[in-house]
Structures are given as structure tokens and as C-alpha cells.
Short mmCIF file of C-alpha atoms in Angstrom, two decimals:
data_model
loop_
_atom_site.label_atom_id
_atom_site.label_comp_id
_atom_site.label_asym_id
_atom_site.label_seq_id
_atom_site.Cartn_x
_atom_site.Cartn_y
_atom_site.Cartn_z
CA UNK A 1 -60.13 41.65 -24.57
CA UNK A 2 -58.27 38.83 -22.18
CA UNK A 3 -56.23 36.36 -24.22
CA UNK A 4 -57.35 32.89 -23.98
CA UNK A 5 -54.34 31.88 -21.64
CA UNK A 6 -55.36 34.83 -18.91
CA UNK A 7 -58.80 33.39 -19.27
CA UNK A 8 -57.28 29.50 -18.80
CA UNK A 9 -55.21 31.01 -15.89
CA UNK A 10 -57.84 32.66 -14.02
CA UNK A 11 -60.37 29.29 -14.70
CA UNK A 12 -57.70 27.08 -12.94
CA UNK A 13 -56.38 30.05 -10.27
CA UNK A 14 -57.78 28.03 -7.31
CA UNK A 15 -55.53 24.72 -8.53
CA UNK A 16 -52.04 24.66 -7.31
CA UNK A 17 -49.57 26.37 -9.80
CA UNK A 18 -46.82 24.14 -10.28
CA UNK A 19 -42.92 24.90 -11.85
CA UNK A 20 -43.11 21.38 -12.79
CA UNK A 21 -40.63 20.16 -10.06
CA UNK A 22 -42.50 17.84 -7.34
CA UNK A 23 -40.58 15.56 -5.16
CA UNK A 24 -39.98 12.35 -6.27
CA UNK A 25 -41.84 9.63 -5.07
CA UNK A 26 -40.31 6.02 -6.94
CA UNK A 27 -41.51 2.95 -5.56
CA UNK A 28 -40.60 -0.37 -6.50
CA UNK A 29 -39.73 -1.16 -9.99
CA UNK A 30 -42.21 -2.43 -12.12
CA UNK A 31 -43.86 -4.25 -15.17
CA UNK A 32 -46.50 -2.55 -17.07
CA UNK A 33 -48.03 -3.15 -20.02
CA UNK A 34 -51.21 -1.67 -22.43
CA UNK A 35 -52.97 -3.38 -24.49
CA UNK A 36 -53.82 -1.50 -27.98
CA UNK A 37 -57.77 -1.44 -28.90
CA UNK A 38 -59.71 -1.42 -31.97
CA UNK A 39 -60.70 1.56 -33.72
CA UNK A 40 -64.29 1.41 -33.34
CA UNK A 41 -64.91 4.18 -36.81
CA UNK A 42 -62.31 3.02 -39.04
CA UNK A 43 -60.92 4.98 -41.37
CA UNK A 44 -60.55 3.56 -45.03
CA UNK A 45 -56.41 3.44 -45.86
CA UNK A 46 -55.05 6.27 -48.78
CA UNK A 47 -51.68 5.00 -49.79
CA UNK A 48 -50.77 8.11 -51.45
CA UNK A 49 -51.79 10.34 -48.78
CA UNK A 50 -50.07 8.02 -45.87
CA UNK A 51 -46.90 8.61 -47.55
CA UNK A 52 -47.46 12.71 -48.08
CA UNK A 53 -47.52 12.31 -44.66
CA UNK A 54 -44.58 10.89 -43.72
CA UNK A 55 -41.97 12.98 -46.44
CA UNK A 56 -44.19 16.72 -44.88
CA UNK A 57 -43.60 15.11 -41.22
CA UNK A 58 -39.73 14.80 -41.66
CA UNK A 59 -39.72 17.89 -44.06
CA UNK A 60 -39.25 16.00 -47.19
CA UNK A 61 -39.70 16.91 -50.56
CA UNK A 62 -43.16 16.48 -52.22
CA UNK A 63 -42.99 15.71 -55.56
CA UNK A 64 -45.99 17.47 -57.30
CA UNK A 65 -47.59 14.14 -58.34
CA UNK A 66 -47.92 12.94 -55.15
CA UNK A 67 -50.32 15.92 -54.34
CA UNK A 68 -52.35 15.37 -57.39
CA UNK A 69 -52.64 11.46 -56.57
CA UNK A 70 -53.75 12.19 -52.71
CA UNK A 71 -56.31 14.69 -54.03
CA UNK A 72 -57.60 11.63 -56.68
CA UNK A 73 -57.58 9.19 -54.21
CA UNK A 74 -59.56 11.36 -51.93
CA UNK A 75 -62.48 11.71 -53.97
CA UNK A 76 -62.31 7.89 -54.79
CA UNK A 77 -62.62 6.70 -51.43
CA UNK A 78 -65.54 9.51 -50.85
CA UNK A 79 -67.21 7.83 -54.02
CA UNK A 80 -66.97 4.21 -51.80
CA UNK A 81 -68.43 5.13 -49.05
CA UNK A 82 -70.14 8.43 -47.08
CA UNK A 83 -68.03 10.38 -44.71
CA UNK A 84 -68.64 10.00 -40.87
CA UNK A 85 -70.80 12.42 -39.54
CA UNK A 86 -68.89 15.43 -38.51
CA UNK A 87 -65.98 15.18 -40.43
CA UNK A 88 -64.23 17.85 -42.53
CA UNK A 89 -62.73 18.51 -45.19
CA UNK A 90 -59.51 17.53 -43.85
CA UNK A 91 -57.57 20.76 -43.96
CA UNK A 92 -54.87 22.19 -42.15
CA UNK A 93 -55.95 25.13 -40.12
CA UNK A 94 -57.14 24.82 -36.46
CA UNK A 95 -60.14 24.24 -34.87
CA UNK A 96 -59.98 26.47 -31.59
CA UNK A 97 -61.75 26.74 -28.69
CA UNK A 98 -61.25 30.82 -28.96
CA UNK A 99 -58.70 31.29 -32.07
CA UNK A 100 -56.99 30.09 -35.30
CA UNK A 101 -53.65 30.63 -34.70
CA UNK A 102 -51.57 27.97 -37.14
CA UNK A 103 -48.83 26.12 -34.63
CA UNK A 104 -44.74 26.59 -35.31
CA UNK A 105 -43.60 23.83 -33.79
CA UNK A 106 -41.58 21.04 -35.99
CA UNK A 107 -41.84 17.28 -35.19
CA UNK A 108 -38.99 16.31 -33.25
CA UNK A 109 -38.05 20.42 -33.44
CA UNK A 110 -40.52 22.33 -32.34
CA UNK A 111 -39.79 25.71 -30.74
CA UNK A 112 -37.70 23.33 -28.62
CA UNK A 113 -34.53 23.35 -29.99
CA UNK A 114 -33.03 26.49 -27.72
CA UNK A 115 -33.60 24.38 -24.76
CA UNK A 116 -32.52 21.48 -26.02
CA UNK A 117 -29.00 22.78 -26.86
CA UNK A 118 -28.83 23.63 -23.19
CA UNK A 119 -30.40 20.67 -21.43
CA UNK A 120 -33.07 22.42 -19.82
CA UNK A 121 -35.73 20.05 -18.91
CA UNK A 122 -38.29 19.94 -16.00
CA UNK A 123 -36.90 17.90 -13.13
CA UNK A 124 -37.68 14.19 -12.92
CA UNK A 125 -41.59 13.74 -11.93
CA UNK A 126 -42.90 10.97 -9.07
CA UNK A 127 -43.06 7.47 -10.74
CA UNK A 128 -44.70 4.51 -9.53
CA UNK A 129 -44.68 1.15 -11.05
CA UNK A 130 -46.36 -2.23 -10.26
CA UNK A 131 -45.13 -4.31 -7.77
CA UNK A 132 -43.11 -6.26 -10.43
CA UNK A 133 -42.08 -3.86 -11.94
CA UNK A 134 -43.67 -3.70 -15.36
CA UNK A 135 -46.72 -2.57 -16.82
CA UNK A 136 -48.83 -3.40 -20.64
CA UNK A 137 -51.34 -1.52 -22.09
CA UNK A 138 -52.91 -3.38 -25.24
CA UNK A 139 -52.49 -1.30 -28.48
CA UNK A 140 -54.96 -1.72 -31.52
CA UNK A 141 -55.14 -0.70 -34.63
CA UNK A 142 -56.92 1.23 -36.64
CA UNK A 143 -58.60 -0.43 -39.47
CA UNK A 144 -56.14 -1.41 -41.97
CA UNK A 145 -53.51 -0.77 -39.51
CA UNK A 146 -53.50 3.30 -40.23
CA UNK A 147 -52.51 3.49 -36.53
CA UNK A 148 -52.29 1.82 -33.21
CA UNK A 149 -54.53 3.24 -30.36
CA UNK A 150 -53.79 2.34 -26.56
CA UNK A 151 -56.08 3.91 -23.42
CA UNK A 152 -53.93 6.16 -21.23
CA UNK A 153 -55.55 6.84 -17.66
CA UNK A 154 -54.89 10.91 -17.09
CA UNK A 155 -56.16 11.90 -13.70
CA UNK A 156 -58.10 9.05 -13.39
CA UNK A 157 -60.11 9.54 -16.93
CA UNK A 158 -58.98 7.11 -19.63
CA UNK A 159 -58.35 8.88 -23.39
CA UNK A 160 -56.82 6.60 -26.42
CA UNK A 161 -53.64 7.89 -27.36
CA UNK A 162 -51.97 7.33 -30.61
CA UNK A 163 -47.62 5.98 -29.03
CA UNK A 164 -45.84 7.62 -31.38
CA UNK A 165 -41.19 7.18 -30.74
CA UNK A 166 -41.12 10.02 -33.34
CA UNK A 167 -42.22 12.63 -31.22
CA UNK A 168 -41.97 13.64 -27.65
CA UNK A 169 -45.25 15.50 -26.50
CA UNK A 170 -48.29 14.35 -24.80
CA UNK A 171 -51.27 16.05 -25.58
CA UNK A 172 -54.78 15.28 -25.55
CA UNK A 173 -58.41 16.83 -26.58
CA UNK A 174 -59.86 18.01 -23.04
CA UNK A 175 -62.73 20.12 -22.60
CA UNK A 176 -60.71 23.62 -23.31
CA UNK A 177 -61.42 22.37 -26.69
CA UNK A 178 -64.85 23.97 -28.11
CA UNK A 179 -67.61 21.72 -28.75
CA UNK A 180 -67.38 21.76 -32.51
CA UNK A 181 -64.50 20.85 -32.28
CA UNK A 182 -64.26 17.67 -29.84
CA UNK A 183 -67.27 15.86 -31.56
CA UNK A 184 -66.97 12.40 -30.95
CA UNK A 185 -63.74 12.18 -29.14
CA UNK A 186 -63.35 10.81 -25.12
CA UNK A 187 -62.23 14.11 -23.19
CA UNK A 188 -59.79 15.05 -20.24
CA UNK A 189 -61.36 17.30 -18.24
CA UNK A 190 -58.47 18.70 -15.57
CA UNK A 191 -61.72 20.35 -13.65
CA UNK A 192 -62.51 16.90 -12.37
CA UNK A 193 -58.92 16.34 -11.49
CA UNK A 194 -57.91 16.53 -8.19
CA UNK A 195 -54.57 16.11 -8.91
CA UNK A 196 -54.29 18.74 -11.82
CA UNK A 197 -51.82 21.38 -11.55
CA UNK A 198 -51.20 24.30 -14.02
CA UNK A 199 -48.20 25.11 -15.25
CA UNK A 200 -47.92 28.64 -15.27
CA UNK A 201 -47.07 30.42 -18.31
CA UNK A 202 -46.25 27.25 -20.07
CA UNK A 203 -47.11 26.50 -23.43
CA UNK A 204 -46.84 24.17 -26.39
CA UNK A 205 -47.40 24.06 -30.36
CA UNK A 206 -46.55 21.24 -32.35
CA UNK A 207 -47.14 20.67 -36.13
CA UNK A 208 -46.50 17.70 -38.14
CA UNK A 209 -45.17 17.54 -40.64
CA UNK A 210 -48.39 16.37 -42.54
CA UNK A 211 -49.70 20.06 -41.44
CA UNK A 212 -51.59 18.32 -38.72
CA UNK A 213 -51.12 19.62 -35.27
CA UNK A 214 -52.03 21.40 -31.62
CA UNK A 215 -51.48 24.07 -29.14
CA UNK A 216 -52.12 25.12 -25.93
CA UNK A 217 -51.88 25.16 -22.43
CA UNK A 218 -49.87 23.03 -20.52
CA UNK A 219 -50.44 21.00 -16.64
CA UNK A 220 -49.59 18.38 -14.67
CA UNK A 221 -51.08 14.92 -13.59
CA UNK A 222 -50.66 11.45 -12.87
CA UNK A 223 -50.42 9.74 -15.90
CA UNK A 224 -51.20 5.56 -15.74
CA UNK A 225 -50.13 3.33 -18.29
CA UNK A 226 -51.13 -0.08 -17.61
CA UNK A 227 -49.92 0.09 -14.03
CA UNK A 228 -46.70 2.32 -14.70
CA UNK A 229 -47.62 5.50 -13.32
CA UNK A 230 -45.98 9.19 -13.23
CA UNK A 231 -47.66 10.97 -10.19
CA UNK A 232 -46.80 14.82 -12.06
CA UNK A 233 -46.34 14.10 -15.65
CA UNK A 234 -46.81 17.03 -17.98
CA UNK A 235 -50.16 16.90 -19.87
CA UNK A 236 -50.49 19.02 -22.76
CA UNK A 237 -54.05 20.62 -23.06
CA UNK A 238 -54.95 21.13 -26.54
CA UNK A 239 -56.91 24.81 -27.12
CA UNK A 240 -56.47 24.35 -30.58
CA UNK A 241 -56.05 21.71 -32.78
CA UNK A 242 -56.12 21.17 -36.92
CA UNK A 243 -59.21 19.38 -38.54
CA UNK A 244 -57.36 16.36 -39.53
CA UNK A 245 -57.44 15.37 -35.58
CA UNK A 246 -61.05 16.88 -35.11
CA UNK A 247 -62.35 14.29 -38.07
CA UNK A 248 -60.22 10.85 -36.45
CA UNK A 249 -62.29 10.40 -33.46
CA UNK A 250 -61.16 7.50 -31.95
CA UNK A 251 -57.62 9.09 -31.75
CA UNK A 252 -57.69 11.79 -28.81
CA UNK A 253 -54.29 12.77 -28.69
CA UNK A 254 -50.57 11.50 -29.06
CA UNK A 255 -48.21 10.41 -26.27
CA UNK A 256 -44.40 10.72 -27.29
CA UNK A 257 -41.90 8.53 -26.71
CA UNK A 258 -39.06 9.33 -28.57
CA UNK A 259 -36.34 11.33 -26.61
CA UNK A 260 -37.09 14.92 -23.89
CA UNK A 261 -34.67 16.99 -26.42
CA UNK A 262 -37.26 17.68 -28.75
CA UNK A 263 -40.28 18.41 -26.42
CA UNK A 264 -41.63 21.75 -27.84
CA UNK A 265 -43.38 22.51 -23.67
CA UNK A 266 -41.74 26.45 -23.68
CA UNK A 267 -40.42 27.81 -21.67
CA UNK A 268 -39.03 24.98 -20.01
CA UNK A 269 -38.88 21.47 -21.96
CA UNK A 270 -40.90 18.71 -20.24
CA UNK A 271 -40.06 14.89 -20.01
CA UNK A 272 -41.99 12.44 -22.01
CA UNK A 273 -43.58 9.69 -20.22
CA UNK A 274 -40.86 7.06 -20.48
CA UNK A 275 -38.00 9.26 -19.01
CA UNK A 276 -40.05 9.79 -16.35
CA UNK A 277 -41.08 6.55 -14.96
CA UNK A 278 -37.74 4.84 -16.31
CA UNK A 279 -36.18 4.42 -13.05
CA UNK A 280 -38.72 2.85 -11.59
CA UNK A 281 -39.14 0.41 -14.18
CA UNK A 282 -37.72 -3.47 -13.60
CA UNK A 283 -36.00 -2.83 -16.50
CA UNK A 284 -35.20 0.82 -18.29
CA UNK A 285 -37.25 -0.28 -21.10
CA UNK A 286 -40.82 -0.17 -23.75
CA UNK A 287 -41.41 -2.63 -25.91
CA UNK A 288 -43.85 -2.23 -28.99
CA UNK A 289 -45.93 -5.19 -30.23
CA UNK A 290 -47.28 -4.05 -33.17
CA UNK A 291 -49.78 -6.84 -35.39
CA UNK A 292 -51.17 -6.63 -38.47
CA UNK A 293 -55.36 -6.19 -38.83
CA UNK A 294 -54.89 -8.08 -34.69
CA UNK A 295 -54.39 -6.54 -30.84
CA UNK A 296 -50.61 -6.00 -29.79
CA UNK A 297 -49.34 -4.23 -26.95
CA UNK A 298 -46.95 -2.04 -25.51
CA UNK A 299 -45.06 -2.67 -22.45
CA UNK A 300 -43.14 -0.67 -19.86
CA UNK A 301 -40.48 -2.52 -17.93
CA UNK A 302 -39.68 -5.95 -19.56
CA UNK A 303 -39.07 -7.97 -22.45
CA UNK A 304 -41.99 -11.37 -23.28
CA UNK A 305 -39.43 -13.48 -24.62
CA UNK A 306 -43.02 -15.26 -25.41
CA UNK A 307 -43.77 -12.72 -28.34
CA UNK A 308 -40.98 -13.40 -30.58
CA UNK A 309 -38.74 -15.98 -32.07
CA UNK A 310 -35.04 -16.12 -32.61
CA UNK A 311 -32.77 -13.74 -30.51
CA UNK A 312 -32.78 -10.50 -29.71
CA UNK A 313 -30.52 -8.12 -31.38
CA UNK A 314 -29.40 -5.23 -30.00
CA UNK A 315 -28.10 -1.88 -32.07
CA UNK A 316 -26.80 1.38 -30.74
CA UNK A 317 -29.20 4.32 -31.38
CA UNK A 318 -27.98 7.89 -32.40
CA UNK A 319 -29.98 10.41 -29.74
CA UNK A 320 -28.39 13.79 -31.56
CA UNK A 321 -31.62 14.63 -33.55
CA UNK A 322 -33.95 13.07 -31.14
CA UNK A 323 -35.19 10.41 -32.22
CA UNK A 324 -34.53 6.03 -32.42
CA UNK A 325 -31.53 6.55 -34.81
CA UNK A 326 -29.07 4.10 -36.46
CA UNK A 327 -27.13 3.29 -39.37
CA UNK A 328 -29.27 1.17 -42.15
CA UNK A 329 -27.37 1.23 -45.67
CA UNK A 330 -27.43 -2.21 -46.65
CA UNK A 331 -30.24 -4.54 -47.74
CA UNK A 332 -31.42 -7.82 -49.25
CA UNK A 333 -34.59 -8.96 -51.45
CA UNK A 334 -35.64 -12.21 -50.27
CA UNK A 335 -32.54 -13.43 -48.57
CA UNK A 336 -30.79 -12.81 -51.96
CA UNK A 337 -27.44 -10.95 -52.24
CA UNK A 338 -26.66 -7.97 -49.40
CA UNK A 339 -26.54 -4.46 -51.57
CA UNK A 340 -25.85 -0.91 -50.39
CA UNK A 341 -27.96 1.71 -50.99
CA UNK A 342 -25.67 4.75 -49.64
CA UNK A 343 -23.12 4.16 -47.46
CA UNK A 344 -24.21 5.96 -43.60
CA UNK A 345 -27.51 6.22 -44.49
CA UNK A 346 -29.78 6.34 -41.62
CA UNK A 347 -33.01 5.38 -40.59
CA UNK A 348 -35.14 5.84 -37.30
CA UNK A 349 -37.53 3.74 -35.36
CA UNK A 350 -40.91 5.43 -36.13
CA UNK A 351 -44.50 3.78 -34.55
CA UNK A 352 -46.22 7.34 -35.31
CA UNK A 353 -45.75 6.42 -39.12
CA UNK A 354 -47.85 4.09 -41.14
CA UNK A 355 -45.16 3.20 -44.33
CA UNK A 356 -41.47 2.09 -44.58
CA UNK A 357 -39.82 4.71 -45.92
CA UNK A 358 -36.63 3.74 -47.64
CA UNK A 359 -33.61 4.96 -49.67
CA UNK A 360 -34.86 4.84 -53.75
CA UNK A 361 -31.98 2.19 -54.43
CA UNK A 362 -33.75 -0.34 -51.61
CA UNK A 363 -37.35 0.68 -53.48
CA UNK A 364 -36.69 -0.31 -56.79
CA UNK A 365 -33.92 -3.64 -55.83
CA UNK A 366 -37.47 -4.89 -54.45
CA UNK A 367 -39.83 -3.58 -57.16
CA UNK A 368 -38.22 -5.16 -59.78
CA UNK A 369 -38.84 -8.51 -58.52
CA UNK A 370 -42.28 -8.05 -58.05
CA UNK A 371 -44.25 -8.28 -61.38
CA UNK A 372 -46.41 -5.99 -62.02
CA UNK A 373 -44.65 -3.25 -59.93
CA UNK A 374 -44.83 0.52 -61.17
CA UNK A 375 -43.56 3.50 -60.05
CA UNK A 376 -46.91 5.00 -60.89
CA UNK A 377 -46.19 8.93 -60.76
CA UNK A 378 -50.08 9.20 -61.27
CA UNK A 379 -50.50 7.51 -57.75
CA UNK A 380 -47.30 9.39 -56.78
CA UNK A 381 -45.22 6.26 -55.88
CA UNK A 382 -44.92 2.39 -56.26
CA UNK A 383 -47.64 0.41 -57.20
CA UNK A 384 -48.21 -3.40 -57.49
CA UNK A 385 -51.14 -6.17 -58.27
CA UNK A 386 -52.88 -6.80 -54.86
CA UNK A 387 -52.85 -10.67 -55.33
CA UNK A 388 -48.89 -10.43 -56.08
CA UNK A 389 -47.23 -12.90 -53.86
CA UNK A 390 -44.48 -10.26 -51.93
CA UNK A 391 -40.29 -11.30 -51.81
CA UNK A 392 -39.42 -10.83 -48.07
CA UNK A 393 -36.93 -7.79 -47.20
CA UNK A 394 -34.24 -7.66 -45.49
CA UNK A 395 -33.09 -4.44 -44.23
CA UNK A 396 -29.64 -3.52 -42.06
CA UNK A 397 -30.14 -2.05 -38.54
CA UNK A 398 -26.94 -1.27 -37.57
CA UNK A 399 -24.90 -4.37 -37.92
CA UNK A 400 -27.65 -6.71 -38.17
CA UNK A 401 -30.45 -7.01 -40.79
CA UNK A 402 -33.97 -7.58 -39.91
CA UNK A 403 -36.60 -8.78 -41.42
CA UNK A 404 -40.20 -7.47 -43.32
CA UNK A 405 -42.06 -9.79 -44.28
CA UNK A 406 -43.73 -9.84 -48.18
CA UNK A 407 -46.80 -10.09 -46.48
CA UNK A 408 -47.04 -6.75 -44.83
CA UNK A 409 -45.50 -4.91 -47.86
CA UNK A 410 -49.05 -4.21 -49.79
CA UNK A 411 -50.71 -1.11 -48.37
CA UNK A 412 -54.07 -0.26 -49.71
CA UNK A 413 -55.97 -0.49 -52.85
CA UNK A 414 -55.88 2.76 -55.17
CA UNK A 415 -58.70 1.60 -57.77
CA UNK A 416 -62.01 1.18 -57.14
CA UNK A 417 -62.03 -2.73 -58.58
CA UNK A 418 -59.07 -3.49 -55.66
CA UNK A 419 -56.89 -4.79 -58.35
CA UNK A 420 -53.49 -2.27 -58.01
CA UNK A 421 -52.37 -1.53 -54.70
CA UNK A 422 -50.31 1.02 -53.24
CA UNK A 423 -46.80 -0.85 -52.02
CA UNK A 424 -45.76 -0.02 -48.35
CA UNK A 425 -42.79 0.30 -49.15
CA UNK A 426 -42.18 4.00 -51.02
CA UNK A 427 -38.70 5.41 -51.72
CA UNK A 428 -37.57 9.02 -49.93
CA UNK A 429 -34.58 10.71 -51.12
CA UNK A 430 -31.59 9.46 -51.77
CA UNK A 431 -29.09 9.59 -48.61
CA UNK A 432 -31.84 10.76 -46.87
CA UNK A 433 -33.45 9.79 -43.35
CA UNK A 434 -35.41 6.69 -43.94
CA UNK A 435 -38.45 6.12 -41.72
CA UNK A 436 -39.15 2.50 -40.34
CA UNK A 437 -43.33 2.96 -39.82
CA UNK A 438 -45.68 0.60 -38.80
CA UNK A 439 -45.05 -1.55 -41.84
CA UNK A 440 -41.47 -2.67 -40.49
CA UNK A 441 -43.14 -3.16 -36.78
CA UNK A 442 -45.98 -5.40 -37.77
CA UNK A 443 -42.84 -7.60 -39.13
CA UNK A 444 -40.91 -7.23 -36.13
CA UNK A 445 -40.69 -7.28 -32.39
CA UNK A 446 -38.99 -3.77 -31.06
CA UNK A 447 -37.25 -3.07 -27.81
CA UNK A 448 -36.69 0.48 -26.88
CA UNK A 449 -33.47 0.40 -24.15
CA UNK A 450 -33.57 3.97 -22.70
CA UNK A 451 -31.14 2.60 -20.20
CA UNK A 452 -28.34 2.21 -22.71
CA UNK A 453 -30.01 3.84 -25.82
CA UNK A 454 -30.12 0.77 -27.78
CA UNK A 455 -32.82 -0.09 -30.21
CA UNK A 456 -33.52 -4.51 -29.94
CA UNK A 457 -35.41 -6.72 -32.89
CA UNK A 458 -36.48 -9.76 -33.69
CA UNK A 459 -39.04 -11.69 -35.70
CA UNK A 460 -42.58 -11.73 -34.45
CA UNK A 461 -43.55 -15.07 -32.78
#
């Protein structure tokens, strides 16, 4: 019986079959920017479950009580409300268009790693930018801020993509996918591309670490972010995918932006977006805009000086694992007295992550000045009164220390009277990478300098 891939090969053997290496085609450096949009089926927030998902994403240990509070809070929000028609039972395992295989790529690994030892990365694609330079593309969230969404134009059909700088694929549900399995999600269909090209004998699986994840073929097309455009950008056509993605419809794939080295395209690593149309950027740049429960955006190309306050500070980023890297190992609770946690810890710059992951000596400093605070091992972390009034926190990125405000520091509620609240803030292991997720962005203005691989910050405006 023909494998799935002979079949996709022999579907697409009148398109063009591409090594991945068209001539480049840069016009004037540009501005562009996209706007994030509103999830239109929101998803109610689990605090326990957001943070299994960031310590299985990174390969982190999971403390047993975690599992059992993810698994309680489950059938608590279920009790709130009825599930969305068509959704699962949220279990890893792929939905396929023709089979089950489970994926064996690592976030920011992958089956990558091989390649990325020896630098060898598809050639530079055709960028485009707008005539300024830049380009925006509004980003929204997802209720209670799970995730930000922004619409991606693929071969002239617009998908919303979940930006994630923790990862460096771009995939997306197309119509390889079967029926069961796309329900509900906006499709890519490279058929009705004239500008689709197969890759041949290229593939790609990812899973996160969250046991979510995708595999599949892999093409190319132009790829338009709010005016910044890649004329052969490698798009990742999901053939299977796990149910957790199947059951968030309003989220039809992920676009990576954290560095090419840990793209898991085999044979031949692909660039993400970003290193692509860099050069033809005004400036080598992205910006995220991230807002709590409100619209932000992301922008390609230039800094608003209009969306924050303050200066800009600027911090050298470590590229060896692939990812925003730098050194965070000192800390404050409300302005108070600077502490360190360990000395070298690091952290990374992480919009595909919803908490603030942080060493256990910055978790409890800030606990125990909130009242009320537990470290509930029945809810499988910290835990605090939903009307508490939240210190500030000040946390060091690289020499500087930014700000999170009190305000974006309570998650989600974990009883069914909203009283006790699941703290955004949750402590990893100690010495361990700390992730800066969506809670430290809503805070917090970020600049993402590919041009000098610095990571900038400052309050929002």
C-alpha cells in the first residue's frame, strides 16, 4: 500500500518541486505590522494545566500533584460549562489524515539538532517589505489571555497563527488534514495556490513538550505578515496533528520565531519567517505587544516609541540553545531589596507560553507577601485569594530589571465560587531555565533585535 507521502507526492507532481533555494528577490525595506484578534470560542483558563504545560514543553519535571490537580480541575471546568461541539478528550495521540504515528521532534530540538551543529539551513528565501519598511499584524488573545492569535496570509488564504519565540516551525492545518480532524478550523489549501511548491522528500515532526504536536509534509509559499512578505517561505503542512490542536479551533497552527537552529524541517533545516524577511526590514527587528483581556500587535521592522514609557533597554541574548536567552538571577518584590535566586540562572523570552516561570527562591520571596498565598500541592502550585491586591515584581534581564506588574500576576480561578486563584507566577526548578510567558509580556513592551541578537524592554504605555 503507498505511504501517505508517495500519495502527497504524486497529488502535487504537476507543482514545481522545489530544493528550497529560489533567487532572492528583496525590495525596499519595510514596516509591517499584525494586529492580534479575538478568539471568537474561548477557552475557559486551567492554571494547573497551563503550567504542566510549560515544565513538559521545556522537559521539566512533573511533580505527581500537579497531574492529579490538572485532572481535578478538568472535570471542574466541564461541571461550569458544556464542551464545544467537537472537542475531545484532550489527549495526546494524533489525529491523521491517513495514520497515528506519535511525532519525535522536541521544542526547540526536534530531529533538528544534527543540522544544526552543522549550519545547514535552506538558503535565504525572496522577501518583500512595505514601502517603509515595516509591517503590523494585530495579535489577540484568547479569552483570559491563554494565547495571542494573529492572521497570517499563506498563498493568498489568511489562517490565525498562534507567534510563538520558543519555537521555530511554521505549520498550519490545510486540507491534507482529514475532515474529522480540521472541524472548525480556517484551512490552507496549497491546491488553490499558485505559488505552492513541494519540497521534495522533506518532512517535519514537532512535539511539545505538553505532548501536543504535528507532522507532515513540507512546501513553499509566500507568506504575508501585515505587509512583510517572504515570496518562498517554508510552510509546514500538517498530515497529522494531536487532539489538543484539533479541539482549539480558532488556533490553526503556530509560526516560530525563535532562532533557524532548532527548525525540526529534515533533511535540510528551513528558516523561520523572521530570518527570512530580516534584511529587508527598515530595521532587523519584531516587536511583541502583548495586552491583557485587549488587542496588541506584533510588528516587523520598527520600534512605536508610542506603545511604551520610559526607555528602552537593551540585553544581549544567548542563541546556543535556540532560543531568546539571558542571564536573570536577581529579583525584587515591590521595589523592595534586590535578592538572588542562583547566581547564572537563565531565563528565555517565551510568547508561546501562558505563565512566568521562575526559579522557587523568586516564587516564594513574592508569596510570602501576599496573604493568603499557598503552595497548594492539591492544585499542584501557588495559590492566592482572587481579590488579593498583588506586590509588583521586579525581575533581572541581564543587567537591568524589568518590571510585572501585581496586576497580571493572578491567573485563573481553581474553585468553583472564584474565591482562590491560581498565581501566574509558579516556581520551576531550582537553577533551572526559567520561562518569561505571556504573563511577563502583558507587563512589558519586547523588542526582538535579530540584527544584533539583543532582547529590548520597557514598561507598557
Amino acid at each position: 500500500m503507498p505511504s501517505i507521502t508517495n500519495v502527497l507526492f504524486l497529488v502535487y507532481g504537476l507543482l514545481a518541486v522545489v530544493a528550497a533555494s529560489p533567487t532572492n528577490m528583496i525590495q525596499k525595506r519595510g514596516v509591517y505590522k499584525v494586529d492580534r484578534v479575538r478568539n471568537p470560542n474561548p477557552v475557559r483558563r486551567n492554571g494547573p494545566r497551563a503550567l504542566l504545560k510549560t515544565l513538559r514543553k521545556y522537559r521539566m519535571p512533573v511533580p505527581a500533584s500537579l497531574l492529579s490537580a490538572v485532572e481535578k480541575q478538568e472535570e471542574l471546568i466541564s461541571k461550569r460549562e458544556p464542551r464545544r461541539k467537537g472537542m475531545g478528550n484532550g489527549n495526546a495521540g494524533f489525529s491523521a489524515a491517513a495514520n497515528g504515528r506519535k511525532g519525535k521532534g522536541r521544542k526547540g530540538k526536534g530531529n533538528g539538532g544534527n543540522a544544526a551543529a552543522s549550519g545547514d539551513l535552506a538558503p535565504q528565501q525572496g522577501a518583500t517589505a512595505n514601502t517603509n519598511g515595516t509591517g503590523l499584524v494585530v495579535n489577540t488573545p484568547e479569552a483570559n489571555d491563554v494565547e495571542y492569535l494573529s492572521p497570517v496570509n499563506i498563498g493568498g488564504q489568511v489562517v490565525n497563527l498562534d507567534f510563538d519565540s520558543g519555537s521555530s516551525d511554521l505549520w498550519v492545518f490545510n486540507t491534507q488534514l482529514s475532515g474529522a480532524a480540521t472541524q472548525g478550523h480556517s484551512l490552507y489549501d496549497p491546491s488553490s495556490s499558485a505559488t505552492f511548491n513541494l519540497i521534495q522528500n522533506a518532512q517535519f515532526q514537532i512535539q511539545y513538550g505538553d505532548g501536543s504536536g504535528a507532522e507532515g509534509i513540507v512546501g513553499t509559499d509566500v507568506v504575508n505578515i501585515g505587509g512583510a512578505e517572504v515570496k518562498a517561505q517554508a510552510v509546514e503542512l500538517a498530515t497529522a496533528v494531536t487532539q489538543s490542536f484539533v479541539d482549539d479551533t480558532a488556533t490553526d497552527g503556530l509560526l516560530g520565531l525563535a532562532f533557524s537552529t532548532i527548525n525540526t524541517v529534515q533533511p535540510q533545516q528551513q528558516k523561520t519567517f523572521f530570518d527570512n524577511v530580516m534584511s529587508s526590514l527598515a530595521e532587523p527587528l519584531f516587536t511583541a505587544d502583548l495586552r491583557a483581556g485587549a488587542n496588541g500587535a506584533y510588528e516587523f521592522g520598527r520600534i512605536d516609541t508610542s506603545k511604551f514609557t520610559g526607555d528602552m533597554t537593551f540585553v544581549d541574548v544567548n542563541t546556543t540553545q535556540g532560543f531568546w536567552q539571558f542571564t536573570s538571577d536577581q529579583f525584587a518584590v515591590d521595589g523592595g531589596k534586590t535578592q538572588t535566586s542562583v547566581a547564572g540562572n537563565q531565563a528565555i523570552a517565551d510568547t508561546g507560553t501562558t505563565l512566568l516561570l521562575a526559579d522557587p527562591a523568586v516564587a516564594s520571596a513574592y508569596y510570602a507577601q501576599v496573604d493568603g498565598a499557598v503552595n497548594d500541592q492539591q492544585q499542584g502550585g501557588f495559590t492566592i485569594p482572587c481579590a488579593a491586591n498583588l506586590p509588583d515584581l521586579q525581575l533581572a534581564v541581564g543587567d537591568a530589571m524589568a518590571t510585572v506588574k501585581g496586576a497580571d500576576l493572578s491567573f485563573a480561578p481553581v474553585d468553583a465560587t472564584g474565591t482562590t486563584c491560581f498565581g501566574g507566577l509558579q516556581a520551576g526548578d531550582s537553577g533551572g531555565l526559567q520561562i518569561y510567558g505571556d504573563i511577563f509580556f502583558k507587563s512589558n513592551f519586547v523588542v526582538f533585535n535579530g540584527g544584533n541578537n539583543t532582547l529590548g524592554f520597557a514598561q507598557h504605555a
